[in-house]
mmCIF file of C-alpha atoms in Angstrom:
data_model
loop_
_atom_site.group_PDB
_atom_site.id
_atom_site.type_symbol
_atom_site.label_atom_id
_atom_site.label_comp_id
_atom_site.label_asym_id
_atom_site.label_seq_id
_atom_site.Cartn_x
_atom_site.Cartn_y
_atom_site.Cartn_z
ATOM 1 C CA MET A 1077 112.216 82.971 117.980
ATOM 2 C CA HIS A 1078 110.182 82.261 121.036
ATOM 3 C CA GLU A 1079 108.370 85.528 121.540
ATOM 4 C CA ALA A 1080 107.764 88.886 119.896
ATOM 5 C CA THR A 1081 107.570 92.399 121.248
ATOM 6 C CA GLY A 1082 104.746 94.836 120.693
ATOM 7 C CA SER A 1083 107.134 96.762 118.467
ATOM 8 C CA ASP A 1084 107.329 93.734 116.116
ATOM 9 C CA LEU A 1085 103.536 93.555 115.936
ATOM 10 C CA LYS A 1086 103.227 97.312 115.411
ATOM 11 C CA PHE A 1087 105.725 97.122 112.537
ATOM 12 C CA ILE A 1088 103.512 94.612 110.703
ATOM 13 C CA ILE A 1089 100.421 96.727 111.442
ATOM 14 C CA GLU A 1090 102.162 99.857 110.090
ATOM 15 C CA TYR A 1091 103.160 97.936 106.962
ATOM 16 C CA VAL A 1092 99.507 97.059 106.338
ATOM 17 C CA LYS A 1093 98.496 100.657 107.080
ATOM 18 C CA GLN A 1094 100.967 101.963 104.465
ATOM 19 C CA ARG A 1095 99.656 99.556 101.835
ATOM 20 C CA ARG A 1096 95.911 99.503 102.556
ATOM 21 C CA GLY A 1097 95.226 102.451 104.863
ATOM 22 C CA MET A 1098 93.035 102.352 107.959
ATOM 23 C CA SER A 1099 90.438 100.205 106.227
ATOM 24 C CA GLY A 1100 93.163 97.583 105.767
ATOM 25 C CA VAL A 1101 94.071 97.798 109.454
ATOM 26 C CA ARG A 1102 90.405 97.291 110.407
ATOM 27 C CA ALA A 1103 90.167 94.337 108.007
ATOM 28 C CA MET A 1104 93.318 92.891 109.573
ATOM 29 C CA LEU A 1105 91.831 93.293 113.054
ATOM 30 C CA ASN A 1106 88.684 91.481 111.882
ATOM 31 C CA GLU A 1107 90.823 88.694 110.419
ATOM 32 C CA LEU A 1108 92.773 88.325 113.662
ATOM 33 C CA ASN A 1109 89.612 88.177 115.767
ATOM 34 C CA ARG A 1110 87.809 85.689 113.544
ATOM 35 C CA PRO A 1111 87.809 82.508 115.684
ATOM 36 C CA SER A 1112 88.027 84.363 119.001
ATOM 37 C CA ILE A 1113 88.878 87.879 120.096
ATOM 38 C CA LEU A 1114 92.624 88.365 120.233
ATOM 39 C CA PHE A 1115 92.825 92.181 120.214
ATOM 40 C CA THR A 1116 90.048 94.692 120.816
ATOM 41 C CA SER A 1117 92.187 97.409 119.206
ATOM 42 C CA PHE A 1118 95.771 97.800 118.140
ATOM 43 C CA ALA A 1119 96.171 100.937 120.243
ATOM 44 C CA SER A 1120 96.375 98.783 123.373
ATOM 45 C CA ILE A 1121 99.589 97.080 122.191
ATOM 46 C CA GLY A 1122 102.588 98.435 124.096
ATOM 47 C CA ARG A 1123 105.920 98.540 122.264
ATOM 48 C CA THR A 1124 107.725 96.648 125.038
ATOM 49 C CA GLN A 1125 104.905 94.203 125.687
ATOM 50 C CA ILE A 1126 105.825 90.548 125.048
ATOM 51 C CA PHE A 1127 103.662 88.275 122.866
ATOM 52 C CA SER A 1128 103.949 84.589 122.085
ATOM 53 C CA GLU A 1129 105.333 83.348 118.802
ATOM 54 C CA GLU A 1130 101.869 81.986 117.971
ATOM 55 C CA ILE A 1131 100.336 85.479 118.156
ATOM 56 C CA TYR A 1132 103.128 86.897 115.982
ATOM 57 C CA LYS A 1133 102.441 84.154 113.451
ATOM 58 C CA LYS A 1134 98.736 85.035 113.425
ATOM 59 C CA VAL A 1135 99.508 88.737 112.924
ATOM 60 C CA ILE A 1136 101.754 88.005 109.920
ATOM 61 C CA GLU A 1137 99.194 85.630 108.400
ATOM 62 C CA ALA A 1138 96.383 88.148 108.936
ATOM 63 C CA ALA A 1139 98.503 90.875 107.322
ATOM 64 C CA SER A 1140 99.169 88.629 104.344
ATOM 65 C CA LEU A 1141 95.474 87.843 103.908
ATOM 66 C CA THR A 1142 94.522 91.511 104.306
ATOM 67 C CA LEU A 1143 97.004 92.613 101.654
ATOM 68 C CA GLY A 1144 95.375 90.157 99.239
ATOM 69 C CA GLY A 1145 96.763 88.593 96.098
ATOM 70 C CA ASP A 1146 99.061 85.605 95.952
ATOM 71 C CA GLN A 1147 99.733 84.354 99.489
ATOM 72 C CA LYS A 1148 103.296 83.245 98.707
ATOM 73 C CA THR A 1149 104.180 86.641 97.229
ATOM 74 C CA ARG A 1150 102.662 88.544 100.153
ATOM 75 C CA MET A 1151 104.535 86.430 102.715
ATOM 76 C CA ASN A 1152 107.741 87.064 100.771
ATOM 77 C CA GLN A 1153 107.036 90.824 100.763
ATOM 78 C CA LEU A 1154 106.424 90.809 104.509
ATOM 79 C CA GLY A 1155 109.737 88.989 104.968
ATOM 80 C CA TYR A 1156 111.466 91.564 102.789
ATOM 81 C CA ALA A 1157 110.004 94.328 104.960
ATOM 82 C CA LEU A 1158 111.234 92.558 108.109
ATOM 83 C CA GLY A 1159 114.704 92.169 106.615
ATOM 84 C CA ASP A 1160 114.717 95.789 105.497
ATOM 85 C CA ARG A 1161 113.757 96.752 109.041
ATOM 86 C CA ALA A 1162 116.983 95.158 110.301
ATOM 87 C CA LYS A 1163 118.949 98.245 109.234
ATOM 88 C CA MET A 1164 121.741 97.408 111.657
ATOM 89 C CA THR A 1165 123.003 94.813 109.189
ATOM 90 C CA LYS A 1166 123.881 97.624 106.778
ATOM 91 C CA PHE A 1167 126.205 99.116 109.386
ATOM 92 C CA ILE A 1168 127.558 95.772 110.566
ATOM 93 C CA ALA A 1169 128.035 94.457 107.023
ATOM 94 C CA LYS A 1170 130.606 97.158 106.315
ATOM 95 C CA PHE A 1171 132.816 95.883 109.137
ATOM 96 C CA SER A 1172 132.279 92.129 108.934
ATOM 97 C CA THR A 1173 133.537 89.360 106.717
ATOM 98 C CA SER A 1174 131.302 87.377 104.402
ATOM 99 C CA LYS A 1175 131.398 84.448 106.826
ATOM 100 C CA GLN A 1176 130.221 86.694 109.669
ATOM 101 C CA LEU A 1177 127.443 88.051 107.444
ATOM 102 C CA VAL A 1178 126.110 84.527 106.868
ATOM 103 C CA ARG A 1179 126.086 84.067 110.669
ATOM 104 C CA LEU A 1180 124.189 87.366 110.974
ATOM 105 C CA LEU A 1181 121.604 86.038 108.524
ATOM 106 C CA GLU A 1182 121.231 82.909 110.634
ATOM 107 C CA ASP A 1183 120.755 84.938 113.831
ATOM 108 C CA GLY A 1184 118.360 87.380 112.167
ATOM 109 C CA ILE A 1185 116.114 84.607 110.906
ATOM 110 C CA ILE A 1186 116.053 82.966 114.321
ATOM 111 C CA SER A 1187 115.104 86.231 116.030
ATOM 112 C CA ASP A 1188 112.795 87.853 113.442
ATOM 113 C CA VAL A 1189 110.932 85.086 111.600
ATOM 114 C CA PRO A 1190 108.524 82.846 113.539
ATOM 115 C CA PHE A 1191 108.116 79.089 113.071
ATOM 116 C CA VAL A 1192 111.424 78.483 111.275
ATOM 117 C CA LYS A 1193 114.867 77.528 112.463
ATOM 118 C CA SER A 1194 118.144 78.137 110.705
ATOM 119 C CA SER A 1195 121.590 76.635 110.780
ATOM 120 C CA VAL A 1196 124.926 77.234 109.077
ATOM 121 C CA ASN A 1197 127.267 74.501 107.854
ATOM 122 C CA GLU A 1198 130.771 75.425 106.778
ATOM 123 C CA LEU A 1199 131.753 72.827 104.200
ATOM 124 C CA SER A 1200 135.151 74.352 103.525
ATOM 125 C CA LYS A 1201 137.027 77.596 103.918
ATOM 126 C CA HIS A 1202 135.082 79.118 101.020
ATOM 127 C CA ILE A 1203 131.747 77.249 100.953
ATOM 128 C CA THR A 1204 129.019 77.843 103.523
ATOM 129 C CA ILE A 1205 125.452 76.542 103.500
ATOM 130 C CA LEU A 1206 122.600 78.324 105.263
ATOM 131 C CA ARG A 1207 119.710 75.945 105.896
ATOM 132 C CA ILE A 1208 116.248 77.167 106.934
ATOM 133 C CA THR A 1209 113.802 74.544 108.148
ATOM 134 C CA ALA A 1210 110.120 75.054 108.851
ATOM 135 C CA ARG A 1211 108.890 73.936 112.224
ATOM 136 C CA LYS A 1212 105.469 72.327 112.646
ATOM 137 C CA ASN A 1213 102.781 74.414 110.845
ATOM 138 C CA GLY A 1214 105.377 76.899 109.635
ATOM 139 C CA GLU A 1215 105.840 75.966 105.982
ATOM 140 C CA GLU A 1216 104.488 79.298 104.705
ATOM 141 C CA PHE A 1217 107.102 81.116 106.805
ATOM 142 C CA LEU A 1218 109.816 79.768 104.523
ATOM 143 C CA ASP A 1219 108.552 82.449 102.098
ATOM 144 C CA VAL A 1220 108.973 85.066 104.833
ATOM 145 C CA SER A 1221 112.558 83.936 105.431
ATOM 146 C CA GLU A 1222 113.271 84.051 101.675
ATOM 147 C CA GLY A 1223 112.176 87.681 101.573
ATOM 148 C CA TYR A 1224 114.193 88.405 104.730
ATOM 149 C CA ILE A 1225 117.375 87.020 103.160
ATOM 150 C CA SER A 1226 116.795 88.993 99.953
ATOM 151 C CA ALA A 1227 116.429 92.234 101.907
ATOM 152 C CA VAL A 1228 119.551 91.689 103.993
ATOM 153 C CA LEU A 1229 121.631 90.749 100.942
ATOM 154 C CA ASP A 1230 120.327 93.835 99.103
ATOM 155 C CA GLN A 1231 121.383 96.006 102.057
ATOM 156 C CA SER A 1232 124.858 94.535 102.369
ATOM 157 C CA GLU A 1233 127.544 95.953 100.148
ATOM 158 C CA LYS A 1234 129.562 92.748 100.274
ATOM 159 C CA ALA A 1235 130.138 90.446 97.376
ATOM 160 C CA LEU A 1236 128.041 87.831 99.158
ATOM 161 C CA LYS A 1237 125.955 86.104 96.531
ATOM 162 C CA ILE A 1238 123.821 82.994 96.582
ATOM 163 C CA THR A 1239 125.422 80.488 94.215
ATOM 164 C CA GLU A 1240 122.851 77.735 94.686
ATOM 165 C CA LYS A 1241 119.386 77.510 96.214
ATOM 166 C CA LYS A 1242 117.557 74.247 96.924
ATOM 167 C CA VAL A 1243 113.895 74.213 97.888
ATOM 168 C CA LYS A 1244 112.334 71.137 99.458
ATOM 169 C CA ASP A 1245 108.953 70.687 101.149
ATOM 170 C CA GLU A 1246 109.936 71.991 104.561
ATOM 171 C CA GLU A 1247 113.426 73.334 103.937
ATOM 172 C CA ILE A 1248 115.365 75.876 101.911
ATOM 173 C CA SER A 1249 119.134 75.796 101.668
ATOM 174 C CA TYR A 1250 121.412 78.480 100.268
ATOM 175 C CA LYS A 1251 124.967 77.849 99.173
ATOM 176 C CA PHE A 1252 127.385 80.764 99.465
ATOM 177 C CA VAL A 1253 130.852 80.767 97.948
ATOM 178 C CA LEU A 1254 132.894 83.169 100.027
ATOM 179 C CA GLY A 1255 135.756 84.980 98.363
#
């Protein structure tokens, strides 16, 4: 992901609004504007407006802090919400193979989750590994990608299951056995 649209930012803002109400949105705005003013109000964000990946990262982090609680859990929940937002996978999953669904996961993470990169390695006809690596200063976004993958797999009606998951400092890898 290299940039985000205003619609992406508004989705995160709406998520905070559903959980914490308008007071949560105001707290999030205060959190975003802490070192310097980034937004005067969220109403000025146009849905088609383009924002840098850095701003999208700050919005997700501010939302996580505003929601409170365990940071890792909140980042995972935000990732789940982003994955749930990708409703098109539910439609596509019905007409695609398990191998294509893993590729969809790879593409979705690249386009929807900031500061991570993903890759797919096909070890054999039936074994595929999805690897998600954090870019510089993006380690906490591995939690977002974990939630994203959970949401997409929950949506899909395929028999695509994670058979093995390895977590390292700056990388998560998922092993899928395709049937």
